[in-house]
Amino acid sequence: MEIRELTAADLPALMQLENALFGSEAWKETPFRSELEGKFTYYFGAFDGGLIGYAGLHSVPASFTSDIQTLAIATAHQGHGLGRTLAKKLIAKAFALGAETVFLEVRVDNQTAINLYASLGFEQIDIRKNYYQPSGTDAMVMKLVLDQPIVLGVESSCDETGIGIVKGNRLLANALHSSMDEHAKFGGVVPEVAARAHLEALQPTIAQALKEANLTMSQIDAIAVANGPGLAGALMVGIGAAKALAIAHNLPIYAVNHLVGHVGADVLENGTVSLPTIALLVSGGHTSLLLVRDLLDDVELLGETIDDAAGEAFDKVARVLGLPYPGGPQIDRLAETGNPKAIRFPRGLSLPKDMEAHRFDFSFSGLKTAVARHVEKASDGGLEISKPDVAASFREAVVDVLLTKAINACELHGVKRLLLGGGVVANARLRQVAKIRCGEADIQLRIPRFSLCTDNGAMIASIGAQSIMAGRPASGIGFGAESTLEVTKVQTL
Amino acid sequence: MILAIDTSAGTSAAVFDGANRLSFINFDDRFGHAENIGLAIQAVLKEARIVPADLTLVAIGRGPAPYTGLRVGIAAGIAMATALNIQACGVITLNAVARKHPVGKILVVADAKRKELFIAGFQDGEQVISPSVSNLQDLENHLGFQQVSGECDASLIGEYAVFAVDQKLDLTDTSALYLRSPDVTPSAGKRVTG
């Protein structure tokens, strides 16, 4: 016997079984088709030769509830536990989708089904009179409460110490301590300074997260920690802490990929990450273009920066213009009054010759040098430059190349979705141009709130929770920091 | 019940019941602190036949020592104490080593990398030279001292914590004892054109 998800192609077999079982009360073909094709419905069929049973679930993202729509077993196959198998399949699916409650209606005279659901933990909460027509039979409404896992996530890959707590798909806390100010005088993140700051921020940030969530450590079900990619010395602080937290309360620990965390952040905003999606992650440490078909199983790196990260380029150009660190907000402000077309700065890796080897890769170091040359040349010649024009033209070049490549990736892979993540998402022009270009190309754009875009512990907790909800095993306790962890490795076992 | 953790050299952990050491483990790997810290803590709890809830104090080696590894143990110690809502205490590794040499003039010397040394001096158990960074030449200033290796582990940290609890010493500072500023200076910014 095989159990698989049903599609509209299975409709004839489904209708045949539905009519045989329910006669005058059977669902009609048209509504059943829309059930199978629905965006938020999940139907499973059991096959042994032909279709011998089916069951369906309805679950709207961010509603935190699921409904069992139907469950039917061919007469000849009843009484062998197939109903239980399919019901459990639906419950597992509801759990994985983040449901905290599952509802269903069942005929009050169907004692076999009522017993089955009761044995799975469902309880009667209501009776609906004359629910089934034409017979006028009453329906019993039943409810199952699912305990979604409470996961504490630890993020320490760069200059933010993040401790987040989630319950399934729900965000409970997102405490953050940034050491950004301590890096300001150096013009960029100094790894040793970041690692020192993590150690100092650890205890207060854990305490703050627990307070925000109104929880104690003994109520946490699992620990998740980012073990890469990132600064090794910084990652190691988070890993040391996370392992001790797990051991203290005998909890499973999940070592998860920081970059995939940025994608998983949208679950906390949206109830799900609509897949497949292209993800453009842009920060001071990363500039990566991903194709995500499955959050836990299928993340592909399409391209990344071959030199500076985009955020790093903002910092360096800010410095050239005599602006303080971090450069992003400074340049953004200055650029507001500048002309983005005043100077045509280069778009790295965008020439026809680059398309073969670097179609979706980025390069910002040449751009930074071009800006520096422009400024130095003017100053050597005793000429006044318009800093707003330089800032606006530079910003335009970065935004243009990021979005041109991201949208090309959407087009090439036939994926009409784009998710933005990373600290550079704070850039007003990036968000503005993303909205315009995605609108033109009919691409659905997702930008989580800023506190979930920058590095944070909640996104790490979210990947941990998704792993548990999907029934994945925990990591062992012997993993280390992997500063160049590949994005394909979502969890380190 | 005390859990002692030290990652100043290898990765080590120990459990003490009052004055008695119940268990001890050391992973000698000088680069595997993040990998080994959980294994070490689990192993000593198991060998001592206790559960984390039995612990009343976490004793943490504060260094001075190579920082990247050192921080892993401190992070774990702080997190363990936070998670169990118990006290943590910090022990300077050079002091812990000196406890083994209660008589005479002793200079505890540990590798600080970059051709430098962490040192602290003791006379009959009393500290006479504070923990500091030194180089080989400066050691000649301390000719009257017998030099001993500053290599530390969780067993020594635990013994010191037991002693400190008995003597009611204040060990509430669990921060890393760096003794050196991060090796970085703000750059003036370079020109790209000649």
PDB file of C-alpha atoms in Angstrom, chain B residues 65-177:
ATOM      1  CA  ALA B  65      44.436  32.087  27.828  1.00  0.00           C
ATOM      2  CA  PRO B  66      43.956  32.122  24.034  1.00  0.00           C
ATOM      3  CA  TYR B  67      40.611  33.874  23.824  1.00  0.00           C
ATOM      4  CA  THR B  68      38.735  32.044  21.100  1.00  0.00           C
ATOM      5  CA  GLY B  69      38.767  28.748  22.962  1.00  0.00           C
ATOM      6  CA  LEU B  70      38.556  30.315  26.408  1.00  0.00           C
ATOM      7  CA  ARG B  71      35.262  32.021  25.561  1.00  0.00           C
ATOM      8  CA  VAL B  72      33.574  28.713  24.700  1.00  0.00           C
ATOM      9  CA  GLY B  73      33.938  27.453  28.258  1.00  0.00           C
ATOM     10  CA  ILE B  74      32.906  30.751  29.798  1.00  0.00           C
ATOM     11  CA  ALA B  75      29.858  30.952  27.528  1.00  0.00           C
ATOM     12  CA  ALA B  76      28.875  27.414  28.477  1.00  0.00           C
ATOM     13  CA  GLY B  77      29.400  28.094  32.182  1.00  0.00           C
ATOM     14  CA  ILE B  78      27.350  31.290  32.146  1.00  0.00           C
ATOM     15  CA  ALA B  79      24.579  29.623  30.139  1.00  0.00           C
ATOM     16  CA  MET B  80      24.538  26.600  32.442  1.00  0.00           C
ATOM     17  CA  ALA B  81      24.224  28.775  35.553  1.00  0.00           C
ATOM     18  CA  THR B  82      21.560  30.940  33.888  1.00  0.00           C
ATOM     19  CA  ALA B  83      19.548  27.932  32.740  1.00  0.00           C
ATOM     20  CA  LEU B  84      19.640  26.293  36.183  1.00  0.00           C
ATOM     21  CA  ASN B  85      19.251  29.580  38.038  1.00  0.00           C
ATOM     22  CA  ILE B  86      22.335  28.897  40.169  1.00  0.00           C
ATOM     23  CA  GLN B  87      25.470  30.884  40.939  1.00  0.00           C
ATOM     24  CA  ALA B  88      28.509  30.998  38.681  1.00  0.00           C
ATOM     25  CA  CYS B  89      31.974  31.872  39.893  1.00  0.00           C
ATOM     26  CA  GLY B  90      35.032  32.817  37.883  1.00  0.00           C
ATOM     27  CA  VAL B  91      38.518  31.533  38.643  1.00  0.00           C
ATOM     28  CA  ILE B  92      41.707  33.040  37.219  1.00  0.00           C
ATOM     29  CA  THR B  93      43.590  30.062  35.834  1.00  0.00           C
ATOM     30  CA  LEU B  94      46.989  31.302  37.058  1.00  0.00           C
ATOM     31  CA  ASN B  95      45.625  31.451  40.607  1.00  0.00           C
ATOM     32  CA  ALA B  96      44.201  27.964  40.297  1.00  0.00           C
ATOM     33  CA  VAL B  97      47.596  26.611  39.183  1.00  0.00           C
ATOM     34  CA  ALA B  98      49.400  28.454  42.022  1.00  0.00           C
ATOM     35  CA  ARG B  99      47.331  26.574  44.609  1.00  0.00           C
ATOM     36  CA  LYS B 100      49.427  23.514  43.766  1.00  0.00           C
ATOM     37  CA  HIS B 101      52.568  25.386  44.907  1.00  0.00           C
ATOM     38  CA  PRO B 102      51.815  26.801  48.360  1.00  0.00           C
ATOM     39  CA  VAL B 103      55.469  27.223  49.388  1.00  0.00           C
ATOM     40  CA  GLY B 104      58.233  29.485  48.009  1.00  0.00           C
ATOM     41  CA  LYS B 105      58.394  32.120  45.278  1.00  0.00           C
ATOM     42  CA  ILE B 106      56.502  30.845  42.279  1.00  0.00           C
ATOM     43  CA  LEU B 107      56.003  32.445  38.845  1.00  0.00           C
ATOM     44  CA  VAL B 108      53.121  30.842  36.971  1.00  0.00           C
ATOM     45  CA  VAL B 109      53.771  31.168  33.228  1.00  0.00           C
ATOM     46  CA  ALA B 110      51.292  30.396  30.466  1.00  0.00           C
ATOM     47  CA  ASP B 111      51.528  30.770  26.699  1.00  0.00           C
ATOM     48  CA  ALA B 112      49.857  33.956  25.466  1.00  0.00           C
ATOM     49  CA  LYS B 113      50.693  33.374  21.754  1.00  0.00           C
ATOM     50  CA  ARG B 114      52.414  36.044  19.646  1.00  0.00           C
ATOM     51  CA  LYS B 115      55.706  35.407  21.511  1.00  0.00           C
ATOM     52  CA  GLU B 116      54.171  36.606  24.754  1.00  0.00           C
ATOM     53  CA  LEU B 117      53.396  35.032  28.103  1.00  0.00           C
ATOM     54  CA  PHE B 118      50.730  35.390  30.763  1.00  0.00           C
ATOM     55  CA  ILE B 119      52.367  35.475  34.200  1.00  0.00           C
ATOM     56  CA  ALA B 120      51.456  35.839  37.851  1.00  0.00           C
ATOM     57  CA  GLY B 121      53.802  35.628  40.884  1.00  0.00           C
ATOM     58  CA  PHE B 122      53.137  34.102  44.285  1.00  0.00           C
ATOM     59  CA  GLN B 123      55.127  33.948  47.524  1.00  0.00           C
ATOM     60  CA  ASP B 124      54.025  31.235  49.949  1.00  0.00           C
ATOM     61  CA  GLY B 125      50.599  31.241  48.324  1.00  0.00           C
ATOM     62  CA  GLU B 126      50.129  35.011  48.443  1.00  0.00           C
ATOM     63  CA  GLN B 127      49.926  36.815  45.101  1.00  0.00           C
ATOM     64  CA  VAL B 128      52.835  39.235  44.682  1.00  0.00           C
ATOM     65  CA  ILE B 129      52.694  39.821  40.909  1.00  0.00           C
ATOM     66  CA  SER B 130      49.259  40.402  39.388  1.00  0.00           C
ATOM     67  CA  PRO B 131      48.291  38.501  36.254  1.00  0.00           C
ATOM     68  CA  SER B 132      49.946  40.317  33.368  1.00  0.00           C
ATOM     69  CA  VAL B 133      51.374  39.934  29.877  1.00  0.00           C
ATOM     70  CA  SER B 134      55.110  39.476  29.633  1.00  0.00           C
ATOM     71  CA  ASN B 135      57.752  38.454  27.127  1.00  0.00           C
ATOM     72  CA  LEU B 136      60.740  36.167  27.460  1.00  0.00           C
ATOM     73  CA  GLN B 137      63.126  39.034  28.203  1.00  0.00           C
ATOM     74  CA  ASP B 138      60.942  40.436  30.985  1.00  0.00           C
ATOM     75  CA  LEU B 139      61.064  37.083  32.726  1.00  0.00           C
ATOM     76  CA  GLU B 140      64.619  37.954  33.737  1.00  0.00           C
ATOM     77  CA  ASN B 141      63.134  40.563  36.075  1.00  0.00           C
ATOM     78  CA  HIS B 142      61.758  37.729  38.164  1.00  0.00           C
ATOM     79  CA  LEU B 143      64.960  35.743  38.712  1.00  0.00           C
ATOM     80  CA  GLY B 144      64.173  34.829  42.306  1.00  0.00           C
ATOM     81  CA  PHE B 145      61.014  32.993  41.255  1.00  0.00           C
ATOM     82  CA  GLN B 146      60.662  29.355  40.372  1.00  0.00           C
ATOM     83  CA  GLN B 147      58.814  29.130  37.057  1.00  0.00           C
ATOM     84  CA  VAL B 148      55.954  26.664  36.786  1.00  0.00           C
ATOM     85  CA  SER B 149      53.719  25.847  33.843  1.00  0.00           C
ATOM     86  CA  GLY B 150      50.436  27.724  33.887  1.00  0.00           C
ATOM     87  CA  GLU B 151      48.592  24.988  32.030  1.00  0.00           C
ATOM     88  CA  CYS B 152      45.208  24.672  33.710  1.00  0.00           C
ATOM     89  CA  ASP B 153      42.194  22.385  33.622  1.00  0.00           C
ATOM     90  CA  ALA B 154      38.749  22.075  35.193  1.00  0.00           C
ATOM     91  CA  SER B 155      40.096  19.975  38.031  1.00  0.00           C
ATOM     92  CA  LEU B 156      42.298  22.845  39.231  1.00  0.00           C
ATOM     93  CA  ILE B 157      39.460  25.331  38.676  1.00  0.00           C
ATOM     94  CA  GLY B 158      37.134  23.169  40.771  1.00  0.00           C
ATOM     95  CA  GLU B 159      39.676  22.777  43.575  1.00  0.00           C
ATOM     96  CA  TYR B 160      40.139  26.524  43.689  1.00  0.00           C
ATOM     97  CA  ALA B 161      36.363  27.076  43.769  1.00  0.00           C
ATOM     98  CA  VAL B 162      36.040  24.675  46.707  1.00  0.00           C
ATOM     99  CA  PHE B 163      38.802  26.593  48.491  1.00  0.00           C
ATOM    100  CA  ALA B 164      37.229  29.954  47.618  1.00  0.00           C
ATOM    101  CA  VAL B 165      33.788  28.916  48.884  1.00  0.00           C
ATOM    102  CA  ASP B 166      35.440  27.811  52.130  1.00  0.00           C
ATOM    103  CA  GLN B 167      37.366  31.091  52.421  1.00  0.00           C
ATOM    104  CA  LYS B 168      34.340  33.140  51.302  1.00  0.00           C
ATOM    105  CA  LEU B 169      36.374  34.784  48.515  1.00  0.00           C
ATOM    106  CA  ASP B 170      34.507  36.939  46.022  1.00  0.00           C
ATOM    107  CA  LEU B 171      34.585  35.178  42.646  1.00  0.00           C
ATOM    108  CA  THR B 172      31.440  36.713  41.151  1.00  0.00           C
ATOM    109  CA  ASP B 173      33.316  38.085  38.123  1.00  0.00           C
ATOM    110  CA  THR B 174      32.977  35.484  35.378  1.00  0.00           C
ATOM    111  CA  SER B 175      34.246  37.639  32.516  1.00  0.00           C
ATOM    112  CA  ALA B 176      37.196  36.540  30.414  1.00  0.00           C
ATOM    113  CA  LEU B 177      40.480  37.929  31.745  1.00  0.00           C
TER     114      LEU B 177
END
